XYZ file of C-alpha atoms in Angstrom:
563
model
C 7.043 8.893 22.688
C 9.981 6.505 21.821
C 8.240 2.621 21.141
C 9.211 0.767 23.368
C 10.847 -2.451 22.917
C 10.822 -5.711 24.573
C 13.787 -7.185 26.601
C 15.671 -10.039 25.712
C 17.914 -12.609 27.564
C 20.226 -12.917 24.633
C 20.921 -10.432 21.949
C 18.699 -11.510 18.819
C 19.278 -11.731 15.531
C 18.085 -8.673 14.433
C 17.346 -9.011 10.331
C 16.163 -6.213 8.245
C 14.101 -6.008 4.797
C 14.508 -2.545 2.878
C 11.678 -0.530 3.398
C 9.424 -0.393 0.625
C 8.277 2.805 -1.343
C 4.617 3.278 -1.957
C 4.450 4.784 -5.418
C 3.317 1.177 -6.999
C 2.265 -2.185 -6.031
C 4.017 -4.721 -4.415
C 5.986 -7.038 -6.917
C 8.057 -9.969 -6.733
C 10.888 -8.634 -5.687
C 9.629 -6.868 -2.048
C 8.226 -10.652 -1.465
C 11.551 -12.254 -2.002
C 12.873 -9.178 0.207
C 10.904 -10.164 2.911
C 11.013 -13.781 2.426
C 14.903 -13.603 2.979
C 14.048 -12.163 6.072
C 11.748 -14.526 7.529
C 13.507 -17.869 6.671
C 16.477 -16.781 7.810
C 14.626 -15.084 11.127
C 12.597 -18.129 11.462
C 15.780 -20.687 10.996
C 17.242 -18.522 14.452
C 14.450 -19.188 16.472
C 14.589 -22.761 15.338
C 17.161 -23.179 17.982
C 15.456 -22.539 21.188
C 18.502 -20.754 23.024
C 18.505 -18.005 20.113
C 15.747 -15.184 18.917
C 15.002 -12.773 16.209
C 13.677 -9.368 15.693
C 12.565 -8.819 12.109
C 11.771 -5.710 10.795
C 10.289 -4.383 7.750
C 8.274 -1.515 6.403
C 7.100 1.539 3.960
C 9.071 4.583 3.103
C 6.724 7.388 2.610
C 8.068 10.616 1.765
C 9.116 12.329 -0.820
C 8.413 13.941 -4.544
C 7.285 11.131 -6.096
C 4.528 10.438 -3.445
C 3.819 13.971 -3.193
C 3.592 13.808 -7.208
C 1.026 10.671 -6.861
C -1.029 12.273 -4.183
C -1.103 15.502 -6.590
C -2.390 13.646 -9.200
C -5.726 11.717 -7.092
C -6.120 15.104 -5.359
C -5.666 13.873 -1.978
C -3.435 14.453 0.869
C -0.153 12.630 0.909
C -0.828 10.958 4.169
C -4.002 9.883 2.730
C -2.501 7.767 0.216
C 0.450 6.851 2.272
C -2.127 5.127 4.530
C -3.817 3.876 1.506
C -0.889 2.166 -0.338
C 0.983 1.040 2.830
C -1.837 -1.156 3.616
C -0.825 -3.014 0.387
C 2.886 -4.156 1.743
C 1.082 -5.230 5.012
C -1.375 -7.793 2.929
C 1.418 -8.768 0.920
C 3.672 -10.065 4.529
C -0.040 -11.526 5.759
C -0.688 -13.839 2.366
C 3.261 -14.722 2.680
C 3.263 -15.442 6.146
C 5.826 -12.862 7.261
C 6.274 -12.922 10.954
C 7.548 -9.351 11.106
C 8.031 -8.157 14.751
C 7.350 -4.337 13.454
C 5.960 -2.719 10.227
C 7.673 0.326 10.409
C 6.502 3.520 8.493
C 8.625 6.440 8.048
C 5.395 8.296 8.741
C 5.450 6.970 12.241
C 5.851 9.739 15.292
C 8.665 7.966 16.724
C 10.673 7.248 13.225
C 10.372 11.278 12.579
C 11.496 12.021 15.971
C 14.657 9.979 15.315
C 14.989 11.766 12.275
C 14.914 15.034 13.943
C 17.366 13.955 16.653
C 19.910 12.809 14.164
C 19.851 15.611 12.052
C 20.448 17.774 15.565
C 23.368 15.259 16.416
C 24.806 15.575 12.909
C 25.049 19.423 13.125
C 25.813 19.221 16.774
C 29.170 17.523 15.827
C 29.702 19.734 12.842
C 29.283 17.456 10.003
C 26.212 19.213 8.095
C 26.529 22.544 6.272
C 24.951 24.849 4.006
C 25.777 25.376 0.548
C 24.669 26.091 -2.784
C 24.769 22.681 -5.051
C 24.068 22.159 -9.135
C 24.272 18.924 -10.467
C 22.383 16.300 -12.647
C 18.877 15.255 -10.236
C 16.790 11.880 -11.208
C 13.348 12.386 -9.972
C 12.554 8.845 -10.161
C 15.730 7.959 -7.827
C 15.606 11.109 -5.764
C 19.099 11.994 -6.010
C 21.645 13.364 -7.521
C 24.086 11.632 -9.638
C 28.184 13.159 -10.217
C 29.171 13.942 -13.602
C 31.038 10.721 -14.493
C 27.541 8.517 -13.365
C 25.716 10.209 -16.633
C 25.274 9.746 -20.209
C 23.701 11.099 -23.139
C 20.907 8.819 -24.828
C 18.663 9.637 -27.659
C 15.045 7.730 -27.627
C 12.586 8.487 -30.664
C 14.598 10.928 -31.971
C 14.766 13.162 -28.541
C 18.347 13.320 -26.760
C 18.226 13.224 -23.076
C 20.758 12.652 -20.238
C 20.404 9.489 -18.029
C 21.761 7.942 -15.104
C 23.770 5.159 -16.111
C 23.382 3.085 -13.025
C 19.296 3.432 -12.941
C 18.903 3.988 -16.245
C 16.501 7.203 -14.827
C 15.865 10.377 -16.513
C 18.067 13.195 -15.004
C 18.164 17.187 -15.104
C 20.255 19.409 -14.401
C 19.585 21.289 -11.079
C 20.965 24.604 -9.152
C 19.851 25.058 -5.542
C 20.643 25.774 -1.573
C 20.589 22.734 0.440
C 22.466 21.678 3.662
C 25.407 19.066 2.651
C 26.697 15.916 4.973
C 30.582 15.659 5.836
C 30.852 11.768 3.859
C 33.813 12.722 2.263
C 35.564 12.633 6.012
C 34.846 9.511 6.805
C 36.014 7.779 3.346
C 39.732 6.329 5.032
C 37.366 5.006 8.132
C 34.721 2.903 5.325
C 37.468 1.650 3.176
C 39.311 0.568 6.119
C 36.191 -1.247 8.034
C 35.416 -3.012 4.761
C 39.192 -4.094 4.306
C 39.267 -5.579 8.273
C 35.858 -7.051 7.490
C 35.722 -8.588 4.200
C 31.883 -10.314 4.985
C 30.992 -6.912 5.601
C 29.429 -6.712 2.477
C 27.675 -10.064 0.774
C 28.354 -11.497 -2.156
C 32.089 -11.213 -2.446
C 31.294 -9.962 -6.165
C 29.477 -7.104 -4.575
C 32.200 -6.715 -1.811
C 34.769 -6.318 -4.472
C 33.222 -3.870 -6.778
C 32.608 -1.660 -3.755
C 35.712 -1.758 -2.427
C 37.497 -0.865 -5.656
C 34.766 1.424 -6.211
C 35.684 3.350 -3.042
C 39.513 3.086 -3.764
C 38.796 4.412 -7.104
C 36.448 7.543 -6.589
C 36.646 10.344 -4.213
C 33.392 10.604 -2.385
C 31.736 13.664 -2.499
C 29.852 15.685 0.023
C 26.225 14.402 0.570
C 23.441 17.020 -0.636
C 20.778 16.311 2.276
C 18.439 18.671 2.278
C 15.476 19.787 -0.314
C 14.067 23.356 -1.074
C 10.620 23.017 0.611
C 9.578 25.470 -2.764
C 10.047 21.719 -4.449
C 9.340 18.944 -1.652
C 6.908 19.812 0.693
C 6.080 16.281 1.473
C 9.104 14.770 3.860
C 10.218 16.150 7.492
C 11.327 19.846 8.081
C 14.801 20.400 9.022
C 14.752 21.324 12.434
C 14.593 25.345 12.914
C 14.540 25.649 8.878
C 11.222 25.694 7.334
C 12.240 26.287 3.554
C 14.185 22.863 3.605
C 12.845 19.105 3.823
C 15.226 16.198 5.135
C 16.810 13.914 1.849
C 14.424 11.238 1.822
C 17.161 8.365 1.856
C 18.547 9.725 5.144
C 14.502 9.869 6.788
C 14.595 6.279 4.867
C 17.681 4.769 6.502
C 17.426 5.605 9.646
C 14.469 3.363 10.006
C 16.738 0.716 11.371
C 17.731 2.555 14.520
C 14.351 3.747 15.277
C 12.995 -0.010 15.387
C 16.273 -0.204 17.811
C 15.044 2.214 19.703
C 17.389 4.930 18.993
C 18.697 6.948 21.005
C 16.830 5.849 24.189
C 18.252 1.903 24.028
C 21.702 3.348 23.095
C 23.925 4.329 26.174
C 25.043 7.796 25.639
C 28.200 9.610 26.055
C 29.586 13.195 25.933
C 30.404 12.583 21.860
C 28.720 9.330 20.507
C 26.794 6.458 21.550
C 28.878 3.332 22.683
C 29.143 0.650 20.180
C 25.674 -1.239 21.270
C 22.014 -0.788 21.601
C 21.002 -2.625 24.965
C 18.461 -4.291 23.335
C 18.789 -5.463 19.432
C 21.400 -3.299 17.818
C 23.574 -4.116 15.456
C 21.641 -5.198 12.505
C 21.775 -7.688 9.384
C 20.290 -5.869 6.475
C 18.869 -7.528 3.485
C 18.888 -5.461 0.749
C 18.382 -5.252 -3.317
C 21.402 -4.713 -5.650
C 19.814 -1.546 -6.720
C 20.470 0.459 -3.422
C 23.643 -1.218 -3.042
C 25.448 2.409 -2.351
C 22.612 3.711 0.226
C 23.242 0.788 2.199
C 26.829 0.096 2.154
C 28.317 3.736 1.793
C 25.912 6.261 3.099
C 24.499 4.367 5.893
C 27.809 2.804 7.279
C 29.126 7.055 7.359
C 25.987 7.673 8.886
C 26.417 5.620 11.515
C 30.210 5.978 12.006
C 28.975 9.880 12.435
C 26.966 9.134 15.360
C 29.684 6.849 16.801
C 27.338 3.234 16.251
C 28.272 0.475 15.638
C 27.939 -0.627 11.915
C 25.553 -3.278 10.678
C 26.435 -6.938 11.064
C 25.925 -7.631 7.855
C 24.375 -6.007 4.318
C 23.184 -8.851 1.811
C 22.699 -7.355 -1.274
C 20.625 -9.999 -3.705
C 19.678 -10.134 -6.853
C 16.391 -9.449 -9.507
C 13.533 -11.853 -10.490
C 13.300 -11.936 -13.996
C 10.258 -13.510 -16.195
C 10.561 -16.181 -18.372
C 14.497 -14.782 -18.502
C 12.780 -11.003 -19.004
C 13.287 -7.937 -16.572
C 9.512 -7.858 -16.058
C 7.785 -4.712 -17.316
C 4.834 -4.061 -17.969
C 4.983 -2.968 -21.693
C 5.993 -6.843 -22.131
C 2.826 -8.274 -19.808
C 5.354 -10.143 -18.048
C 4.918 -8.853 -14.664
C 4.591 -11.795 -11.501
C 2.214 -10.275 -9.339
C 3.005 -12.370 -5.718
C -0.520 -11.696 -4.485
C -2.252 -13.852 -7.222
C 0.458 -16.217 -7.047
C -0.163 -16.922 -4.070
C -3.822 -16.813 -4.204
C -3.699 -19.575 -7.204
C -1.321 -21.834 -5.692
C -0.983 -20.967 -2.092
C 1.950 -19.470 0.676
C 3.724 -22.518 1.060
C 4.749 -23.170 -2.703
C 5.159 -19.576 -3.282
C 7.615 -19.768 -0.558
C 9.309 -22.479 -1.343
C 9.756 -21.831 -5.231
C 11.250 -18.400 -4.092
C 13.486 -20.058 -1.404
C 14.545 -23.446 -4.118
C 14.914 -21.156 -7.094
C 16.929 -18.104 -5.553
C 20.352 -17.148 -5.555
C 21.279 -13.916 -4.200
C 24.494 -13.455 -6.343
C 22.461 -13.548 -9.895
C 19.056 -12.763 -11.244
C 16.885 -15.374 -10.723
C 14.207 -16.626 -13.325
C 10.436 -17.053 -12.562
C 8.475 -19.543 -15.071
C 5.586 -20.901 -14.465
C 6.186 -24.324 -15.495
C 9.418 -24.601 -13.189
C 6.935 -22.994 -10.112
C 4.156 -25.719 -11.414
C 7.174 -28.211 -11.059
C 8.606 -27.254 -7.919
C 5.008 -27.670 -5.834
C 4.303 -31.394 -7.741
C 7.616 -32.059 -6.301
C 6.977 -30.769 -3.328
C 4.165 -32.915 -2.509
C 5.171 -35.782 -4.128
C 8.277 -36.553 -2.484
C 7.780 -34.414 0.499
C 3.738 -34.646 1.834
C 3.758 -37.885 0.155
C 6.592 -39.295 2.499
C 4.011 -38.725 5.416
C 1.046 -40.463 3.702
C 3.357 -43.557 3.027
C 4.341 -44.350 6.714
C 0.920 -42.920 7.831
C -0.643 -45.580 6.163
C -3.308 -47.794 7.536
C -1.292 -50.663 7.173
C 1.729 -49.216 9.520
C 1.374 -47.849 13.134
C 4.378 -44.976 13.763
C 3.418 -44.838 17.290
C 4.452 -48.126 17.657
C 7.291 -47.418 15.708
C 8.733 -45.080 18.126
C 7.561 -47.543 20.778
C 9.827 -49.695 19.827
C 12.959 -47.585 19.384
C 12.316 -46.456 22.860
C 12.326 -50.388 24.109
C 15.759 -50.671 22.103
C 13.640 -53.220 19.959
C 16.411 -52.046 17.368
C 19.428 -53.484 18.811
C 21.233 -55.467 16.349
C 18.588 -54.593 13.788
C 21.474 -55.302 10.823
C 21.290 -58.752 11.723
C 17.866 -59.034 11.769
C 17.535 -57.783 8.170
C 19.928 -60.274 7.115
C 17.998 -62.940 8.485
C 14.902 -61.894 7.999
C 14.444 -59.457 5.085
C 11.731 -61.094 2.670
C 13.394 -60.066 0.244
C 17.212 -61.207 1.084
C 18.727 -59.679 -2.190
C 17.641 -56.369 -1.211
C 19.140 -56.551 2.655
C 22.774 -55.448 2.023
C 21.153 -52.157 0.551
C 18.659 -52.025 3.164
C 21.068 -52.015 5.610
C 23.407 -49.299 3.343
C 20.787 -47.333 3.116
C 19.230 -47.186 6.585
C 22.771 -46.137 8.147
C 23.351 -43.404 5.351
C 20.189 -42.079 6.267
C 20.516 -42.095 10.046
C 23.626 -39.803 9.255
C 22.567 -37.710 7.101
C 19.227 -36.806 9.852
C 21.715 -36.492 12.707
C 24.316 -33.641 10.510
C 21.262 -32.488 8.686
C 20.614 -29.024 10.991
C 24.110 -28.445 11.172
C 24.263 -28.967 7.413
C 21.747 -26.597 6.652
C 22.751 -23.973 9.650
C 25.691 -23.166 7.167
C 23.871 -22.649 4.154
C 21.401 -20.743 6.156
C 23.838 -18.663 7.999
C 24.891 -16.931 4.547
C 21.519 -16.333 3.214
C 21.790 -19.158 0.796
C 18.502 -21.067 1.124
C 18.894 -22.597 -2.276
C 21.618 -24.479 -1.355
C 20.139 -25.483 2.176
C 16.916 -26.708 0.194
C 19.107 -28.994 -1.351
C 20.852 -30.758 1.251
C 16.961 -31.207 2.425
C 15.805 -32.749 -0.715
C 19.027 -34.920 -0.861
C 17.636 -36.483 2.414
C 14.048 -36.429 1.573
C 14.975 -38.383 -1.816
C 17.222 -40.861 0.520
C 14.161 -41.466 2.429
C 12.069 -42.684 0.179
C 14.186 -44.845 -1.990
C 14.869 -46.370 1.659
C 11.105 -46.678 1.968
C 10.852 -48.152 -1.557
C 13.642 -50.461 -0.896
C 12.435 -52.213 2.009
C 9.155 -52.360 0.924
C 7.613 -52.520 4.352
C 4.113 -53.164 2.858
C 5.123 -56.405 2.499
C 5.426 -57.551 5.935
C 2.040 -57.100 7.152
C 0.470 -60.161 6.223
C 3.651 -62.088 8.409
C 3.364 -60.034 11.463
C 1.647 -62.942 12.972
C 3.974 -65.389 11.902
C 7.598 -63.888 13.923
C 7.912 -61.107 15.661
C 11.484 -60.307 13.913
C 8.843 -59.423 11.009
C 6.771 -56.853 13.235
C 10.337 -55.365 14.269
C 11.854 -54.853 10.519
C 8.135 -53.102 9.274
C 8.235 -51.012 12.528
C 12.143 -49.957 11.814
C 11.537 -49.335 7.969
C 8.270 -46.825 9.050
C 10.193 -45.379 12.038
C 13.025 -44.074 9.623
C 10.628 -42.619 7.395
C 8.567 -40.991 9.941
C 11.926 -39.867 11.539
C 12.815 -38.599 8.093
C 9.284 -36.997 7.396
C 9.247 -35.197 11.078
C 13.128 -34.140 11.241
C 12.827 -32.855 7.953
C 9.503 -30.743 8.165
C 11.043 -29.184 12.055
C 13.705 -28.135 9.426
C 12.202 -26.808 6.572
C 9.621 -25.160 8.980
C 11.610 -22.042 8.252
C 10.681 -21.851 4.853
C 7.273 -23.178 4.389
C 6.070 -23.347 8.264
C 2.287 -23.844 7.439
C 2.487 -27.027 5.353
C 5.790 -28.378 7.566
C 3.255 -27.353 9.965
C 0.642 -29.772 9.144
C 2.594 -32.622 8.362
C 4.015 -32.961 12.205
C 0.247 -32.143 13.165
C -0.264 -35.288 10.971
C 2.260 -37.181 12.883
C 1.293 -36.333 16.312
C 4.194 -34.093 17.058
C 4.009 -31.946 20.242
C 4.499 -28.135 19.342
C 6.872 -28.414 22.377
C 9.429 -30.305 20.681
C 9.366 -28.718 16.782
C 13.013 -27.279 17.591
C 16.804 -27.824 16.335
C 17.287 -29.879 19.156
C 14.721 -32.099 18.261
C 15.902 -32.525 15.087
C 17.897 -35.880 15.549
C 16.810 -39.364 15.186
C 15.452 -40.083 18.781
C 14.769 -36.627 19.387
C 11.087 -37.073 20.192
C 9.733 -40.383 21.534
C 6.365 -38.960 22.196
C 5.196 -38.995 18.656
C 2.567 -41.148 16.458
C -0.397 -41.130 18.518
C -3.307 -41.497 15.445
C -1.106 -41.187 12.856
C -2.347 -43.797 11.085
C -5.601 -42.626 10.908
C -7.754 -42.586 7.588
C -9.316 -39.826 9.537
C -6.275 -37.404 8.067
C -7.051 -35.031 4.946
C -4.541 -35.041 2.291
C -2.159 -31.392 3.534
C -1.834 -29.812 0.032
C -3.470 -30.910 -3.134
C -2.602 -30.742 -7.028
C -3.347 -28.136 -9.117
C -3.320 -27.462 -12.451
C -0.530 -24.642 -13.987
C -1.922 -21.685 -14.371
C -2.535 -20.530 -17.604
């Protein structure tokens, strides 16, 4: 049965993680995979006229699992069940919204598998043939002669693969081969008319020269089943498996829906799905070829459109170390989260990222990044949502227009009169800067680059508060009595900062939605109106109702670093 897949009223933004392989533990690196993902899935459906579909997953064939499964004496799809269970818990402590957890075990991904293999050799493109060449187990493929060098280690020579690093040997065998050398001219000119095909530009560049450079070989894509017994059967062949990358890739179109949402004709499929197709894929710098050579023939093959998008990102090192874990170094995301909770493990993997280099995990900067956190973000809310202030009121009186000529006012009226002129500087920077602040951000977040759209956040949050410090609003409340132009300048000063607090946590929602979460809970803000087009001073005049209460706990509390 093919899954069936929900309609939509507009295409969404369909956004893929790589599907995981479950020979080892989740790390660091699948949680920043998937955390791409979901900010960037989460920053669509900020804008209510928009949606996503994000998909992510387990690859589960092949030696190496078969190897595993050998070794515990149980049956592959035992452990595959087993170990997959592992990625799931990892999404759940992370908050990953995924829309499907695909598994390459699943019926319908296998019968997608089986129907492209049967397209592929319907059109001519696959053939037998007897291949020898250098084979990494570890990597599952083979590697040309010009990708391998000679290394000795403790005295012992053996031949590697330069890119991986992987142990290779030389192999001789019968397998079935892929046509990619034909479709060479059609990659290098796709990439060429779309230079954003492939992101960062670094990685664009490489490739394309890359491509240029070397003729592309024929694509080995079948297995003896003597070897691999554990992946799908080629149809009407027994004694050969399907090339585990090819089951692996082809993930994407079975989420899709492939073939059923793709309108057929006599030779290919036209260049949509009806439903979600084409795809943004998020993927590490390690797989860089599968994703942005094989997969783009593979698709030109079946006559598909190619993928939106690949973002190819970068490594977490530790404490400036590839983590290993002969050096103990290892960041294991599960306990990281456990010790210090989703939303800072989030947001130090959002603040701290950069998808072009390796990025650098130390405790003391993650320690850092979550005391910031709350005390210029969660604190912003406790200020204004002090007893002393009433936001409802606040937004009362910006619905009355009680702020007309409020420049004035301050002039007049500001206790302190030497601090007015900034007061006033201050108040219409930061009126500016909430009004362009989505649109600010929508660019960073468009091109993966959540770093940089964390800091045009923090650049407002900061604002904010030195506002809030400035015009020292406390200061008021024993003259409210006295003039009203006194009860208007304390409710302006807390209505910008509780504009400020609730525009920014609709916006950063994307990247840590359960404390954002709490913090418009804290101000009284209707789930309703938590969108991009809320996300303007006035936006929401419904707001504040018991914000002031003492009744509120504190939304994310200090903790020690860990050790």
């Amino acid at each position: 049965m093919w899954r069936a897949i929900r309609k939509y009223s507009t295409k969404p933004f369909y956004v893929t993680s790589p599907i995981f392989y479950v020979n080892a533990s989740p790390h660091l690196g699948h949680a920043y995979s998937m955390l791409l993902c979901d900010t960037r899935a989460r920053w669509e459906r900020l804008n209510p006229e928009k949606s996503s579909y994000l998909l992510t997953g387990t690859d589960e064939h092949g030696l190496k699992i078969q190897a595993a499964a050998e070794k515990r004496g149980v049956d592959p799809k035992q452990l595959v069940d087993e170990v997959s269970q592992n990625f799931k818990f990892l999404a759940l402590k992370l908050n990953i919204g995924y829309d499907r957890f695909i598994r390459t075990t699943d019926s319908d991904h296998m019968e997608t598998v089986r129907y492209f293999w049967d397209l592929m050799k319907s059109k001519g493109l696959i053939y037998e043939g007897s291949h020898s060449g250098w084979y990494s187990i570890s990597d599952e493929t083979f590697y040309p002669e010009n990708q391998i060098m000679e290394v000795t280690e403790n005295g012992v020579k053996k031949m590697i693969a330069k890119e991986s690093r992987t142990e290779v040997i030389f192999q001789e065998e019968n397998n079935y081969f892929f046509k990619l050398s034909q479709f060479q001219d059609q990659l290098i000119q796709h990439m060429e008319e779309n230079p954003d095909f492939v992101v960062p530009k670094s990685k664009y560049n490489t490739l394309l020269a890359e491509l240029k450079l070397t003729k592309l070989s024929d694509l080995s894509i079948s297995r003896p089943s003597s070897r691999l017994k554990w992946s799908i059967e080629v149809p009407n062949d027994p004694s050969q498996k399907i090339y585990v990358w090819l089951d692996a890739l082809l993930n994407y179109l079975t989420a899709a829906g492939f073939p059923n949402t793709f309108n057929k004709t006599e030779s290919s499929f036209e260049t949509q799905a009806s439903n979600i197709w084409p795809a943004t894929h998020v993927v590490g710098k390690d797989i860089i070829k599968f994703h942005c050579v094989y997969w783009p023939i593979f698709l030109m093959a079946a006559g598909v459109q190619l993928p939106t998008q690949v973002i190819v990102h970068s490594h977490w090192l530790s404490e400036g170390f590839k983590m290993s874990k002969s050096l103990g170094n290892v960041v294991d995301p599960i306990a990281t989260q456990d010790y210090y909770g989703e939303d800072a493990l989030r947001f130090f993997l959002s603040e701290y990222s950069n998808i072009e280099t390796d990025c650098n995990f130390s405790e003391a900067a993650f320690s850092l990044s979550r005391d910031t956190l709350i005390g210029k973000y969660a604190n912003l809310v406790t200020r204004c949502g002090g007893a002393k202030f009433n936001i409802e009121q606040s937004v009362e009186f910006y619905e009355q227009g009680q702020y007309e000529g409020i420049d004035d006012l301050i002039t007049k009226k500001a206790i302190n009169p030497e601090a007015a002129e900034s007061i006033i500087k201050l108040g219409h920077e930061l009126k500016h800067k909430l009004d362009s602040l989505y649109l600010t951000m929508d660019k960073k977040m468009a091109q993966f680059d959540q770093m940089k759209a964390i800091q045009e956040w923090w650049s407002v949050i900061e604002l904010a508060n030195v506002f809030f410090q400035t015009a020292e609003p406390w200061l008021y409340s024993k003259k409210l009595n006295d003039d009203k132009a006194y009860q208007i300048l304390q409710n302006y000063y807390v209505f910008l900062a509780a504009e400020s607090s609730r525009i920014c946590s609709i916006l950063i929602s994307a990247i840590i939605p359960n404390l954002a979460g709490k913090i418009l809970d804290r101000l009284g803000v209707d789930a309703s109106k938590r969108s991009s087009h809320n996300a303007r001073v006035g936006g929401d005049i419904t707001y504040g109702k018991n914000a002031n209460s003492k009744k509120h706990k504190i939304p994310i509390e200090r903790v020690p670093t860990r050790e």
